[in-house]
PDB file of C-alpha atoms in Angstrom:
ATOM      1  CA  MET A   1     103.321 107.991  88.354  1.00 43.00           C
ATOM      2  CA  ALA A   2      99.649 107.244  88.628  1.00 42.00           C
ATOM      3  CA  ARG A   3      99.911 106.877  92.383  1.00 51.00           C
ATOM      4  CA  ARG A   4     101.292 109.638  94.527  1.00 51.00           C
ATOM      5  CA  GLU A   5     104.348 107.781  95.629  1.00 66.00           C
ATOM      6  CA  GLN A   6     106.871 109.525  97.772  1.00 84.00           C
ATOM      7  CA  LEU A   7     110.484 108.656  97.165  1.00 94.00           C
ATOM      8  CA  SER A   8     113.430 109.135  99.480  1.00 93.00           C
ATOM      9  CA  ASP A   9     116.448 111.210  98.506  1.00 94.00           C
ATOM     10  CA  LEU A  10     118.421 108.009  97.925  1.00 96.00           C
ATOM     11  CA  GLN A  11     115.710 106.499  95.731  1.00 97.00           C
ATOM     12  CA  ILE A  12     115.634 109.675  93.649  1.00 96.00           C
ATOM     13  CA  ALA A  13     119.441 109.632  93.374  1.00 96.00           C
ATOM     14  CA  ILE A  14     119.285 106.063  92.066  1.00 97.00           C
ATOM     15  CA  LEU A  15     116.532 106.981  89.610  1.00 97.00           C
ATOM     16  CA  ARG A  16     118.612 109.923  88.378  1.00 97.00           C
ATOM     17  CA  VAL A  17     121.366 107.496  87.419  1.00 97.00           C
ATOM     18  CA  LEU A  18     118.843 105.370  85.519  1.00 98.00           C
ATOM     19  CA  TRP A  19     117.296 108.427  83.820  1.00 98.00           C
ATOM     20  CA  GLN A  20     120.731 109.635  82.769  1.00 97.00           C
ATOM     21  CA  GLU A  21     121.988 106.287  81.517  1.00 97.00           C
ATOM     22  CA  ASP A  22     118.682 104.730  80.389  1.00 96.00           C
ATOM     23  CA  GLU A  23     119.640 101.495  82.145  1.00 97.00           C
ATOM     24  CA  ALA A  24     122.370 100.331  84.502  1.00 98.00           C
ATOM     25  CA  THR A  25     123.571  97.434  86.618  1.00 98.00           C
ATOM     26  CA  VAL A  26     123.738  97.597  90.394  1.00 97.00           C
ATOM     27  CA  ALA A  27     127.499  98.033  90.120  1.00 96.00           C
ATOM     28  CA  ARG A  28     127.118 100.961  87.714  1.00 97.00           C
ATOM     29  CA  VAL A  29     124.566 102.695  89.962  1.00 97.00           C
ATOM     30  CA  GLN A  30     126.831 102.159  92.965  1.00 97.00           C
ATOM     31  CA  GLU A  31     129.807 103.565  91.049  1.00 95.00           C
ATOM     32  CA  ALA A  32     127.817 106.629  89.954  1.00 95.00           C
ATOM     33  CA  LEU A  33     126.805 107.362  93.554  1.00 95.00           C
ATOM     34  CA  LEU A  34     130.044 106.327  95.248  1.00 91.00           C
ATOM     35  CA  ALA A  35     131.641 109.763  95.592  1.00 89.00           C
ATOM     36  CA  ASP A  36     128.532 111.366  97.089  1.00 89.00           C
ATOM     37  CA  ARG A  37     127.077 108.493  99.049  1.00 89.00           C
ATOM     38  CA  GLY A  38     129.596 105.684  99.553  1.00 89.00           C
ATOM     39  CA  LEU A  39     126.911 102.992  99.379  1.00 92.00           C
ATOM     40  CA  ALA A  40     127.483  99.267  99.646  1.00 93.00           C
ATOM     41  CA  HIS A  41     126.593  97.137  96.628  1.00 94.00           C
ATOM     42  CA  THR A  42     123.987  95.316  98.719  1.00 96.00           C
ATOM     43  CA  THR A  43     122.306  98.589  99.708  1.00 96.00           C
ATOM     44  CA  VAL A  44     121.918  99.635  96.077  1.00 97.00           C
ATOM     45  CA  ALA A  45     120.658  96.158  95.147  1.00 97.00           C
ATOM     46  CA  THR A  46     118.091  96.202  97.956  1.00 97.00           C
ATOM     47  CA  ILE A  47     116.749  99.609  96.991  1.00 97.00           C
ATOM     48  CA  LEU A  48     116.513  98.638  93.320  1.00 98.00           C
ATOM     49  CA  THR A  49     114.666  95.446  94.267  1.00 97.00           C
ATOM     50  CA  ARG A  50     112.184  97.475  96.340  1.00 96.00           C
ATOM     51  CA  LEU A  51     111.700  99.975  93.531  1.00 97.00           C
ATOM     52  CA  GLU A  52     111.084  97.090  91.145  1.00 97.00           C
ATOM     53  CA  ALA A  53     108.441  95.635  93.490  1.00 96.00           C
ATOM     54  CA  ARG A  54     106.675  99.016  93.381  1.00 95.00           C
ATOM     55  CA  GLY A  55     106.808  99.108  89.559  1.00 95.00           C
ATOM     56  CA  ILE A  56     109.104 102.132  89.544  1.00 96.00           C
ATOM     57  CA  VAL A  57     111.970 100.284  87.852  1.00 97.00           C
ATOM     58  CA  SER A  58     112.161  97.128  85.770  1.00 98.00           C
ATOM     59  CA  ARG A  59     114.995  94.695  85.347  1.00 97.00           C
ATOM     60  CA  ARG A  60     116.302  92.278  82.785  1.00 97.00           C
ATOM     61  CA  THR A  61     119.030  89.705  83.005  1.00 97.00           C
ATOM     62  CA  GLN A  62     122.272  90.194  81.134  1.00 95.00           C
ATOM     63  CA  GLY A  63     124.633  87.314  81.767  1.00 95.00           C
ATOM     64  CA  ARG A  64     124.821  86.985  85.529  1.00 94.00           C
ATOM     65  CA  GLN A  65     123.755  90.554  86.271  1.00 95.00           C
ATOM     66  CA  PHE A  66     120.482  92.409  86.488  1.00 97.00           C
ATOM     67  CA  VAL A  67     120.166  95.523  84.386  1.00 98.00           C
ATOM     68  CA  TYR A  68     117.656  98.068  85.687  1.00 98.00           C
ATOM     69  CA  ALA A  69     115.670 100.753  83.874  1.00 98.00           C
ATOM     70  CA  ALA A  70     113.314 103.411  85.192  1.00 97.00           C
ATOM     71  CA  GLU A  71     109.639 102.816  84.465  1.00 97.00           C
ATOM     72  CA  VAL A  72     108.658 106.352  85.481  1.00 95.00           C
ATOM     73  CA  GLN A  73     109.629 109.615  83.864  1.00 95.00           C
ATOM     74  CA  GLU A  74     111.482 112.266  85.834  1.00 94.00           C
ATOM     75  CA  ALA A  75     108.793 114.864  85.045  1.00 94.00           C
ATOM     76  CA  ASP A  76     106.091 112.558  86.433  1.00 93.00           C
ATOM     77  CA  VAL A  77     108.007 111.999  89.662  1.00 93.00           C
ATOM     78  CA  ARG A  78     108.620 115.719  90.047  1.00 92.00           C
ATOM     79  CA  ARG A  79     104.950 116.517  89.373  1.00 92.00           C
ATOM     80  CA  SER A  80     103.750 113.914  91.861  1.00 91.00           C
ATOM     81  CA  MET A  81     106.124 114.927  94.627  1.00 92.00           C
ATOM     82  CA  VAL A  82     105.543 118.671  94.227  1.00 92.00           C
ATOM     83  CA  SER A  83     101.802 118.036  94.213  1.00 92.00           C
ATOM     84  CA  ALA A  84     102.078 115.998  97.422  1.00 90.00           C
ATOM     85  CA  LEU A  85     104.233 118.682  99.045  1.00 91.00           C
ATOM     86  CA  THR A  86     101.769 121.382  98.023  1.00 93.00           C
ATOM     87  CA  GLU A  87      98.869 119.357  99.432  1.00 93.00           C
ATOM     88  CA  ARG A  88     100.644 118.581 102.684  1.00 92.00           C
ATOM     89  CA  LEU A  89     102.243 121.930 103.487  1.00 93.00           C
ATOM     90  CA  PHE A  90     100.150 124.492 101.611  1.00 94.00           C
ATOM     91  CA  ALA A  91      96.628 122.986 101.708  1.00 95.00           C
ATOM     92  CA  GLY A  92      96.789 122.324  97.961  1.00 93.00           C
ATOM     93  CA  ASP A  93      97.425 125.972  97.078  1.00 94.00           C
ATOM     94  CA  PRO A  94     100.316 126.254  94.595  1.00 91.00           C
ATOM     95  CA  ALA A  95     100.269 130.049  94.864  1.00 90.00           C
ATOM     96  CA  ALA A  96     101.015 129.694  98.586  1.00 93.00           C
ATOM     97  CA  LEU A  97     104.052 127.580  97.702  1.00 90.00           C
ATOM     98  CA  VAL A  98     105.333 130.200  95.262  1.00 86.00           C
ATOM     99  CA  HIS A  99     104.577 132.984  97.751  1.00 88.00           C
ATOM    100  CA  HIS A 100     106.607 131.114 100.375  1.00 91.00           C
ATOM    101  CA  LEU A 101     109.563 130.687  98.018  1.00 86.00           C
ATOM    102  CA  ILE A 102     109.540 134.390  97.159  1.00 84.00           C
ATOM    103  CA  ASP A 103     109.101 135.559 100.776  1.00 86.00           C
ATOM    104  CA  GLU A 104     111.876 133.309 102.037  1.00 84.00           C
ATOM    105  CA  GLY A 105     114.309 134.591  99.426  1.00 78.00           C
ATOM    106  CA  GLU A 106     114.533 131.206  97.719  1.00 80.00           C
ATOM    107  CA  ILE A 107     113.979 132.868  94.342  1.00 84.00           C
ATOM    108  CA  ASP A 108     116.483 135.511  93.243  1.00 85.00           C
ATOM    109  CA  ALA A 109     115.971 138.344  90.749  1.00 86.00           C
ATOM    110  CA  ASP A 110     117.192 136.306  87.748  1.00 90.00           C
ATOM    111  CA  GLU A 111     114.823 133.479  88.621  1.00 89.00           C
ATOM    112  CA  LEU A 112     111.946 135.960  89.036  1.00 86.00           C
ATOM    113  CA  ALA A 113     112.644 137.300  85.545  1.00 91.00           C
ATOM    114  CA  ARG A 114     112.617 133.756  84.183  1.00 92.00           C
ATOM    115  CA  LEU A 115     109.332 133.056  85.994  1.00 87.00           C
ATOM    116  CA  ARG A 116     107.781 136.207  84.529  1.00 89.00           C
ATOM    117  CA  LYS A 117     108.677 134.973  81.036  1.00 93.00           C
ATOM    118  CA  LEU A 118     107.208 131.544  81.773  1.00 91.00           C
ATOM    119  CA  LEU A 119     103.999 133.108  83.096  1.00 88.00           C
ATOM    120  CA  ALA A 120     103.703 135.366  80.027  1.00 92.00           C
ATOM    121  CA  LYS A 121     104.225 132.371  77.744  1.00 93.00           C
ATOM    122  CA  ARG A 122     101.622 130.364  79.661  1.00 90.00           C
ATOM    123  CA  LYS A 123      99.144 133.261  79.584  1.00 88.00           C
ATOM    124  CA  LYS A 124      99.606 133.567  75.804  1.00 90.00           C
ATOM    125  CA  ALA A 125      99.110 129.803  75.357  1.00 90.00           C
ATOM    126  CA  ASP A 126      95.941 129.972  77.479  1.00 86.00           C
ATOM    127  CA  GLY A 127      94.476 132.663  75.220  1.00 80.00           C
ATOM    128  CA  GLY A 128      95.247 135.566  77.497  1.00 67.00           C
ATOM    129  CA  ARG A 129      93.663 134.107  80.613  1.00 65.00           C
ATOM    130  CA  ASP A 130      95.633 134.207  83.868  1.00 60.00           C
ATOM    131  CA  ALA A 131      97.802 131.085  84.345  1.00 52.00           C
ATOM    132  CA  ARG A 132      96.781 128.868  87.222  1.00 52.00           C
TER     133      ARG A 132
END
């Protein structure tokens, strides 16, 4: 995502279906989200049309249906949205975000151990310099 586009929870849910299935019709997306969201077919179609207008998804015609595919990678969306959150809430300081997560108990001991391993791996890859 070249632009820092913010996506709603519903838009991300729809993209997750497309990332998981590579491509899907409106009916398939609706079916995948039905249990959690109970969305009307027209709601899903409208959101997909808006995402297409923004270049986030593409569509092709298959018979009488549109088949949609994501044009953005999940990692790019995550990176963009975390970056925007960090800018907005933590003045662009990622350490402040991590500090907040630790202080608020959002990260448990197992996750801290996993983070320590990731930091050590990153430090090794950076030639021993502290990871930023």
